[in-house]
Amino acid sequence: YFFVGSAIAEDGQEYGIEMMFFRASLIPPDLAHSLEFSDVENQIVELHFAIAKAGDRHYQAKPIAVAGTTGLLTFEADRLGATMGKNTITSTDGDVYPIRLQAWGQDDGEISPVQFSMDITFTGGKDYLLQGDDGCSPCCDGVGTLYYSIPGLALDPEVSNLTIDGNTVKLKEGVFWFDHQWGMLAATPSSEVVRAANNLAPAAPGGWDWFMAQFNGSREITAYAIHTNDYLQFYQQTGQNPPGTMTVKTTARYMDPDSVTHRIEGELSITDWILSVDTP
């Protein structure tokens, strides 16, 4: 589950907000069952949560991972929803909407840690945007994911707020993007031919660059570029000198004001780089 967007507080301050539950199995299901682990006990969820105050500081929560054996994880089998301790994604009326997000985190990037949280409810959004091939991406020989997006999620100003370092602000408006992707992100193909083909070239570095934008006029676009061996010189850089301009092929989906989607091919050029430095 992935939510990202921007919101405006009652005082006019803008905030960028991101929340993600990244969920995976600990061991293969058959082995888990033989060890008498339930499906929930065999899960682990990692939380990513951040709030950026426009023109001010970016608050990045220290990532946490929780295993199902703790009893802190729950999942909705027949509807949207998951719980990770005090962090929740809830479809409150049993259908999709309203969707309530609750999250808590602590930023340890400065001398004094800062705690921050959110409680946001969405009342509706645009039509589903099916990613990949009718919602299947890439889905080749038993490997792939089911994947859809909902652009234009509108928050409910009556029950949506942020709290940063003990200060709570009410949100009066906001527009968000929601991604739900599940299935086999990485697996062994069932076909011997496909497995053999995968061994003809060096293993790919893994990962991707992903970009989303919501424009005025109820228009949205999402684009991605898969990491490949052709651009290894740009990945995982740690030196003081930037690696130069990286230009890669991208695939995008554009949704127009009538919720009609269009496939777009293009290029992504990275011309400026920022060196991230850990602080003591």
C-alpha positions as a LaTeX table, in Angstrom:
\begin{tabular}{lrrr}
\hline
Residue & $x$ (\AA) & $y$ (\AA) & $z$ (\AA) \\
\hline
Tyr1 & 0.00 & 0.00 & 0.00 \\
Phe2 & 1.42 & 3.38 & $-1.02$ \\
Phe3 & $-0.09$ & 6.84 & $-0.46$ \\
Val4 & 1.49 & 10.15 & $-1.47$ \\
Gly5 & 0.16 & 13.67 & $-1.96$ \\
Ser6 & 0.03 & 17.24 & $-0.76$ \\
Ala7 & $-2.30$ & 18.96 & 1.68 \\
Ile8 & $-3.04$ & 22.52 & 2.78 \\
Ala9 & $-3.55$ & 23.38 & 6.46 \\
Glu10 & $-6.06$ & 25.94 & 7.72 \\
Asp11 & $-3.26$ & 28.51 & 8.02 \\
Gly12 & $-2.32$ & 28.05 & 4.34 \\
Gln13 & 0.84 & 26.00 & 4.98 \\
Glu14 & 1.41 & 23.22 & 2.45 \\
Tyr15 & 2.64 & 19.74 & 3.42 \\
Gly16 & 3.85 & 16.81 & 1.34 \\
Ile17 & 2.93 & 13.45 & 2.88 \\
Glu18 & 3.98 & 9.87 & 2.11 \\
Met19 & 3.02 & 6.59 & 3.78 \\
Met20 & 3.78 & 3.04 & 2.65 \\
Phe21 & 3.26 & $-0.48$ & 3.98 \\
Phe22 & 5.72 & $-2.87$ & 2.29 \\
Arg23 & 4.70 & $-6.46$ & 3.07 \\
Ala24 & 6.45 & $-9.76$ & 2.40 \\
Ser25 & 6.46 & $-13.40$ & 3.48 \\
Leu26 & 9.28 & $-14.54$ & 5.75 \\
Ile27 & 9.49 & $-18.10$ & 4.39 \\
Pro28 & 7.65 & $-20.08$ & 1.66 \\
Pro29 & 4.00 & $-20.69$ & 2.64 \\
Asp30 & 4.23 & $-24.51$ & 2.54 \\
Leu31 & 7.22 & $-24.44$ & 4.88 \\
Ala32 & 5.46 & $-21.96$ & 7.17 \\
His33 & 2.40 & $-24.22$ & 7.40 \\
Ser34 & 4.57 & $-27.24$ & 8.20 \\
Leu35 & 6.01 & $-25.23$ & 11.10 \\
Glu36 & 2.46 & $-24.33$ & 12.18 \\
Phe37 & 2.86 & $-20.63$ & 11.36 \\
Ser38 & $-0.37$ & $-18.93$ & 10.32 \\
Asp39 & $-0.40$ & $-16.80$ & 7.16 \\
Val40 & $-0.27$ & $-13.65$ & 9.30 \\
Glu41 & 2.57 & $-14.96$ & 11.49 \\
Asn42 & 4.55 & $-15.59$ & 8.31 \\
Gln43 & 4.35 & $-11.92$ & 7.29 \\
Ile44 & 6.62 & $-8.95$ & 7.87 \\
Val45 & 5.65 & $-5.33$ & 7.17 \\
Glu46 & 8.00 & $-2.35$ & 6.78 \\
Leu47 & 6.63 & 1.16 & 7.32 \\
His48 & 7.81 & 4.24 & 5.41 \\
Phe49 & 6.35 & 7.55 & 6.58 \\
Ala50 & 7.41 & 11.13 & 5.87 \\
Ile51 & 6.06 & 14.68 & 6.05 \\
Ala52 & 7.66 & 17.62 & 4.24 \\
Lys53 & 6.71 & 21.15 & 5.26 \\
Ala54 & 6.91 & 23.37 & 2.17 \\
Gly55 & 9.82 & 25.80 & 2.45 \\
Asp56 & 10.91 & 24.17 & 5.69 \\
Arg57 & 12.09 & 20.85 & 7.04 \\
His58 & 11.53 & 17.32 & 5.73 \\
Tyr59 & 10.60 & 14.81 & 8.46 \\
Gln60 & 11.57 & 11.23 & 7.63 \\
Ala61 & 10.50 & 8.54 & 10.07 \\
Lys62 & 13.04 & 5.94 & 11.03 \\
Pro63 & 11.89 & 2.84 & 9.10 \\
Ile64 & 10.52 & 0.05 & 11.26 \\
Ala65 & 9.73 & $-3.56$ & 10.40 \\
Val66 & 7.26 & $-5.69$ & 12.35 \\
Ala67 & 6.80 & $-9.47$ & 12.07 \\
Gly68 & 3.44 & $-11.18$ & 12.29 \\
Thr69 & 4.59 & $-13.27$ & 15.25 \\
Thr70 & 4.38 & $-10.09$ & 17.39 \\
Gly71 & 0.60 & $-10.02$ & 17.12 \\
Leu72 & 0.80 & $-6.42$ & 15.88 \\
Leu73 & $-0.19$ & $-7.17$ & 12.27 \\
Thr74 & $-3.71$ & $-7.62$ & 10.94 \\
Phe75 & $-4.99$ & $-7.73$ & 7.36 \\
Glu76 & $-8.42$ & $-7.43$ & 5.82 \\
Ala77 & $-9.07$ & $-10.54$ & 3.72 \\
Asp78 & $-11.96$ & $-9.20$ & 1.64 \\
Arg79 & $-11.43$ & $-5.45$ & 1.60 \\
Leu80 & $-8.81$ & $-2.73$ & 1.69 \\
Gly81 & $-6.99$ & $-2.52$ & 4.99 \\
Ala82 & $-4.01$ & $-3.43$ & 7.17 \\
Thr83 & $-2.77$ & $-2.68$ & 10.67 \\
Met84 & 0.79 & $-2.41$ & 11.94 \\
Gly85 & 0.51 & $-1.54$ & 15.61 \\
Lys86 & $-0.68$ & 2.08 & 15.82 \\
Asn87 & $-0.21$ & 2.51 & 12.04 \\
Thr88 & $-3.37$ & 1.66 & 10.14 \\
Ile89 & $-4.99$ & 1.71 & 6.70 \\
Thr90 & $-8.73$ & 1.21 & 7.13 \\
Ser91 & $-11.67$ & 1.11 & 4.74 \\
Thr92 & $-14.09$ & 2.20 & 7.43 \\
Asp93 & $-17.45$ & 1.33 & 5.85 \\
Gly94 & $-16.51$ & $-1.98$ & 4.27 \\
Asp95 & $-16.29$ & $-0.64$ & 0.73 \\
Val96 & $-13.35$ & 1.42 & $-0.54$ \\
Tyr97 & $-14.37$ & 4.77 & 0.95 \\
Pro98 & $-13.91$ & 6.32 & 3.38 \\
Ile99 & $-10.22$ & 5.36 & 3.70 \\
Arg100 & $-8.56$ & 6.33 & 6.97 \\
Leu101 & $-4.77$ & 6.53 & 7.38 \\
Gln102 & $-3.09$ & 6.72 & 10.78 \\
Ala103 & 0.67 & 6.77 & 11.13 \\
Trp104 & 3.32 & 7.65 & 13.68 \\
Gly105 & 7.07 & 8.12 & 13.29 \\
Gln106 & 10.21 & 9.63 & 14.76 \\
Asp107 & 12.82 & 11.61 & 12.83 \\
Asp108 & 16.31 & 11.04 & 14.26 \\
Gly109 & 18.09 & 13.19 & 11.67 \\
Glu110 & 18.78 & 16.12 & 14.00 \\
Ile111 & 20.31 & 16.39 & 17.47 \\
Ser112 & 16.88 & 16.18 & 19.12 \\
Pro113 & 14.49 & 13.49 & 17.80 \\
Val114 & 11.12 & 14.76 & 16.55 \\
Gln115 & 7.93 & 12.70 & 16.77 \\
Phe116 & 5.21 & 13.27 & 14.20 \\
Ser117 & 1.94 & 11.65 & 13.18 \\
Met118 & $-1.06$ & 11.94 & 10.89 \\
Asp119 & $-4.73$ & 11.02 & 10.89 \\
Ile120 & $-6.24$ & 11.52 & 7.43 \\
Thr121 & $-9.51$ & 10.31 & 5.91 \\
Phe122 & $-10.27$ & 10.21 & 2.18 \\
Thr123 & $-13.85$ & 10.45 & 0.97 \\
Gly124 & $-13.40$ & 9.57 & $-2.71$ \\
Gly125 & $-11.17$ & 9.60 & $-5.77$ \\
Lys126 & $-11.08$ & 9.15 & $-9.52$ \\
Asp127 & $-11.58$ & 5.88 & $-11.39$ \\
Tyr128 & $-9.10$ & 3.04 & $-11.02$ \\
Leu129 & $-5.98$ & 3.27 & $-13.17$ \\
Leu130 & $-4.91$ & $-0.28$ & $-14.12$ \\
Gln131 & $-1.13$ & $-0.46$ & $-14.38$ \\
Gly132 & 0.74 & $-2.76$ & $-16.76$ \\
Asp133 & $-1.39$ & $-5.03$ & $-18.95$ \\
Asp134 & $-4.93$ & $-4.51$ & $-17.61$ \\
Gly135 & $-3.66$ & $-4.42$ & $-14.04$ \\
Cys136 & $-0.98$ & $-7.11$ & $-14.38$ \\
Ser137 & 2.65 & $-5.97$ & $-14.31$ \\
Pro138 & 4.72 & $-7.64$ & $-15.61$ \\
Cys139 & 3.06 & $-11.09$ & $-15.11$ \\
Cys140 & 5.32 & $-13.28$ & $-17.22$ \\
Asp141 & 5.63 & $-17.03$ & $-16.65$ \\
Gly142 & 4.26 & $-16.89$ & $-13.13$ \\
Val143 & 6.34 & $-13.89$ & $-12.05$ \\
Gly144 & 4.77 & $-10.46$ & $-11.63$ \\
Thr145 & 2.23 & $-8.43$ & $-9.71$ \\
Leu146 & $-1.33$ & $-7.21$ & $-9.77$ \\
Tyr147 & $-1.25$ & $-3.43$ & $-9.69$ \\
Tyr148 & $-3.78$ & $-0.60$ & $-9.74$ \\
Ser149 & $-3.78$ & 3.06 & $-8.75$ \\
Ile150 & $-6.44$ & 5.52 & $-7.61$ \\
Pro151 & $-5.55$ & 9.16 & $-8.40$ \\
Gly152 & $-7.27$ & 12.20 & $-6.99$ \\
Leu153 & $-8.01$ & 11.01 & $-3.46$ \\
Ala154 & $-9.65$ & 13.96 & $-1.66$ \\
Leu155 & $-9.25$ & 14.31 & 2.10 \\
Asp156 & $-12.06$ & 15.07 & 4.54 \\
Pro157 & $-11.23$ & 18.39 & 6.28 \\
Glu158 & $-13.47$ & 17.55 & 9.22 \\
Val159 & $-11.31$ & 14.67 & 10.43 \\
Ser160 & $-7.84$ & 15.15 & 8.89 \\
Asn161 & $-4.82$ & 16.53 & 10.76 \\
Leu162 & $-1.06$ & 16.37 & 11.26 \\
Thr163 & 0.94 & 16.59 & 14.47 \\
Ile164 & 4.63 & 17.56 & 14.40 \\
Asp165 & 6.67 & 17.86 & 17.59 \\
Gly166 & 3.50 & 18.21 & 19.66 \\
Asn167 & 1.86 & 20.83 & 17.42 \\
Thr168 & $-1.37$ & 19.74 & 15.70 \\
Val169 & $-2.66$ & 21.39 & 12.53 \\
Lys170 & $-6.00$ & 20.78 & 10.82 \\
Leu171 & $-5.95$ & 20.13 & 7.09 \\
Lys172 & $-8.54$ & 21.91 & 4.97 \\
Glu173 & $-7.84$ & 20.29 & 1.60 \\
Gly174 & $-5.54$ & 17.85 & $-0.16$ \\
Val175 & $-5.14$ & 15.58 & $-3.16$ \\
Phe176 & $-3.39$ & 12.19 & $-2.98$ \\
Trp177 & $-2.36$ & 9.23 & $-5.09$ \\
Phe178 & $-2.84$ & 5.61 & $-4.00$ \\
Asp179 & $-0.99$ & 2.54 & $-5.33$ \\
His180 & $-1.90$ & $-1.04$ & $-4.43$ \\
Gln181 & 0.49 & $-3.65$ & $-5.79$ \\
Trp182 & 0.70 & $-7.29$ & $-4.73$ \\
Gly183 & 1.92 & $-10.67$ & $-5.94$ \\
Met184 & 5.36 & $-12.03$ & $-6.76$ \\
Leu185 & 7.81 & $-9.13$ & $-7.01$ \\
Ala186 & 10.68 & $-11.60$ & $-7.35$ \\
Ala187 & 10.43 & $-15.31$ & $-8.06$ \\
Thr188 & 11.81 & $-18.14$ & $-10.15$ \\
Pro189 & 10.05 & $-18.58$ & $-13.51$ \\
Ser190 & 8.37 & $-21.95$ & $-13.98$ \\
Ser191 & 9.54 & $-22.39$ & $-17.56$ \\
Glu192 & 13.00 & $-23.89$ & $-18.13$ \\
Val193 & 13.36 & $-21.76$ & $-21.28$ \\
Val194 & 12.72 & $-18.51$ & $-19.38$ \\
Arg195 & 15.06 & $-19.54$ & $-16.55$ \\
Ala196 & 17.79 & $-20.33$ & $-19.08$ \\
Ala197 & 17.26 & $-17.00$ & $-20.83$ \\
Asn198 & 17.70 & $-15.19$ & $-17.52$ \\
Asn199 & 21.15 & $-16.77$ & $-17.16$ \\
Leu200 & 22.41 & $-15.56$ & $-20.54$ \\
Ala201 & 23.13 & $-12.08$ & $-19.18$ \\
Pro202 & 24.45 & $-10.74$ & $-15.85$ \\
Ala203 & 21.83 & $-10.38$ & $-13.15$ \\
Ala204 & 20.02 & $-7.04$ & $-13.21$ \\
Pro205 & 20.78 & $-4.61$ & $-10.36$ \\
Gly206 & 17.15 & $-4.51$ & $-9.24$ \\
Gly207 & 15.03 & $-1.49$ & $-8.40$ \\
Trp208 & 13.44 & 1.27 & $-10.42$ \\
Asp209 & 12.93 & 5.03 & $-10.57$ \\
Trp210 & 9.29 & 6.06 & $-10.16$ \\
Phe211 & 7.62 & 9.42 & $-10.67$ \\
Met212 & 4.07 & 10.65 & $-10.14$ \\
Ala213 & 2.46 & 14.05 & $-10.67$ \\
Gln214 & $-1.07$ & 15.39 & $-10.18$ \\
Phe215 & $-1.79$ & 18.44 & $-12.34$ \\
Asn216 & $-4.47$ & 21.11 & $-12.25$ \\
Gly217 & $-7.59$ & 20.17 & $-14.11$ \\
Ser218 & $-7.81$ & 16.62 & $-12.72$ \\
Arg219 & $-4.97$ & 15.22 & $-14.82$ \\
Glu220 & $-2.38$ & 12.74 & $-13.54$ \\
Ile221 & 0.67 & 10.87 & $-14.79$ \\
Thr222 & 2.80 & 8.06 & $-13.38$ \\
Ala223 & 6.08 & 6.97 & $-14.97$ \\
Tyr224 & 8.87 & 4.53 & $-14.19$ \\
Ala225 & 12.28 & 3.42 & $-15.43$ \\
Ile226 & 13.56 & $-0.04$ & $-14.46$ \\
His227 & 17.20 & $-0.25$ & $-13.34$ \\
Thr228 & 19.41 & $-2.10$ & $-15.83$ \\
Asn229 & 23.06 & $-3.06$ & $-16.17$ \\
Asp230 & 23.51 & $-0.36$ & $-18.82$ \\
Tyr231 & 23.42 & 2.33 & $-16.13$ \\
Leu232 & 25.41 & 0.76 & $-13.28$ \\
Gln233 & 27.72 & 3.79 & $-13.20$ \\
Phe234 & 24.80 & 5.89 & $-11.90$ \\
Tyr235 & 23.53 & 3.61 & $-9.11$ \\
Gln236 & 24.69 & 3.51 & $-5.49$ \\
Gln237 & 27.12 & 6.41 & $-5.93$ \\
Thr238 & 29.00 & 7.49 & $-2.79$ \\
Gly239 & 31.75 & 9.81 & $-4.04$ \\
Gln240 & 31.93 & 13.57 & $-3.89$ \\
Asn241 & 31.75 & 13.98 & $-7.68$ \\
Pro242 & 28.29 & 13.55 & $-9.32$ \\
Pro243 & 28.13 & 10.92 & $-12.08$ \\
Gly244 & 26.89 & 13.25 & $-14.85$ \\
Thr245 & 23.62 & 13.18 & $-16.77$ \\
Met246 & 21.65 & 9.94 & $-16.81$ \\
Thr247 & 19.09 & 9.57 & $-19.60$ \\
Val248 & 16.90 & 6.46 & $-19.60$ \\
Lys249 & 13.80 & 5.19 & $-21.36$ \\
Thr250 & 10.55 & 5.48 & $-19.38$ \\
Thr251 & 7.05 & 4.08 & $-19.61$ \\
Ala252 & 4.15 & 6.17 & $-18.33$ \\
Arg253 & 0.38 & 6.16 & $-17.86$ \\
Tyr254 & $-1.52$ & 9.43 & $-18.27$ \\
Met255 & $-5.09$ & 9.84 & $-16.99$ \\
Asp256 & $-7.08$ & 12.69 & $-18.51$ \\
Pro257 & $-9.96$ & 14.61 & $-16.83$ \\
Asp258 & $-12.45$ & 12.01 & $-18.13$ \\
Ser259 & $-10.48$ & 9.19 & $-16.43$ \\
Val260 & $-9.32$ & 7.80 & $-19.78$ \\
Thr261 & $-5.79$ & 6.39 & $-19.57$ \\
His262 & $-3.07$ & 6.68 & $-22.21$ \\
Arg263 & 0.23 & 4.80 & $-22.47$ \\
Ile264 & 3.24 & 7.06 & $-23.06$ \\
Glu265 & 6.85 & 6.24 & $-23.93$ \\
Gly266 & 9.52 & 8.81 & $-23.16$ \\
Glu267 & 12.86 & 9.62 & $-21.56$ \\
Leu268 & 13.92 & 10.60 & $-18.07$ \\
Ser269 & 17.02 & 12.77 & $-17.72$ \\
Ile270 & 18.73 & 13.28 & $-14.36$ \\
Thr271 & 20.98 & 16.31 & $-14.63$ \\
Asp272 & 21.45 & 17.35 & $-10.99$ \\
Trp273 & 22.46 & 15.10 & $-8.10$ \\
Ile274 & 22.32 & 15.63 & $-4.34$ \\
Leu275 & 24.83 & 13.95 & $-2.03$ \\
Ser276 & 23.11 & 12.53 & 1.03 \\
Val277 & 25.23 & 12.75 & 4.16 \\
Asp278 & 24.50 & 10.99 & 7.45 \\
Thr279 & 24.55 & 13.27 & 10.49 \\
Pro280 & 25.86 & 12.08 & 13.86 \\
\hline
\end{tabular}
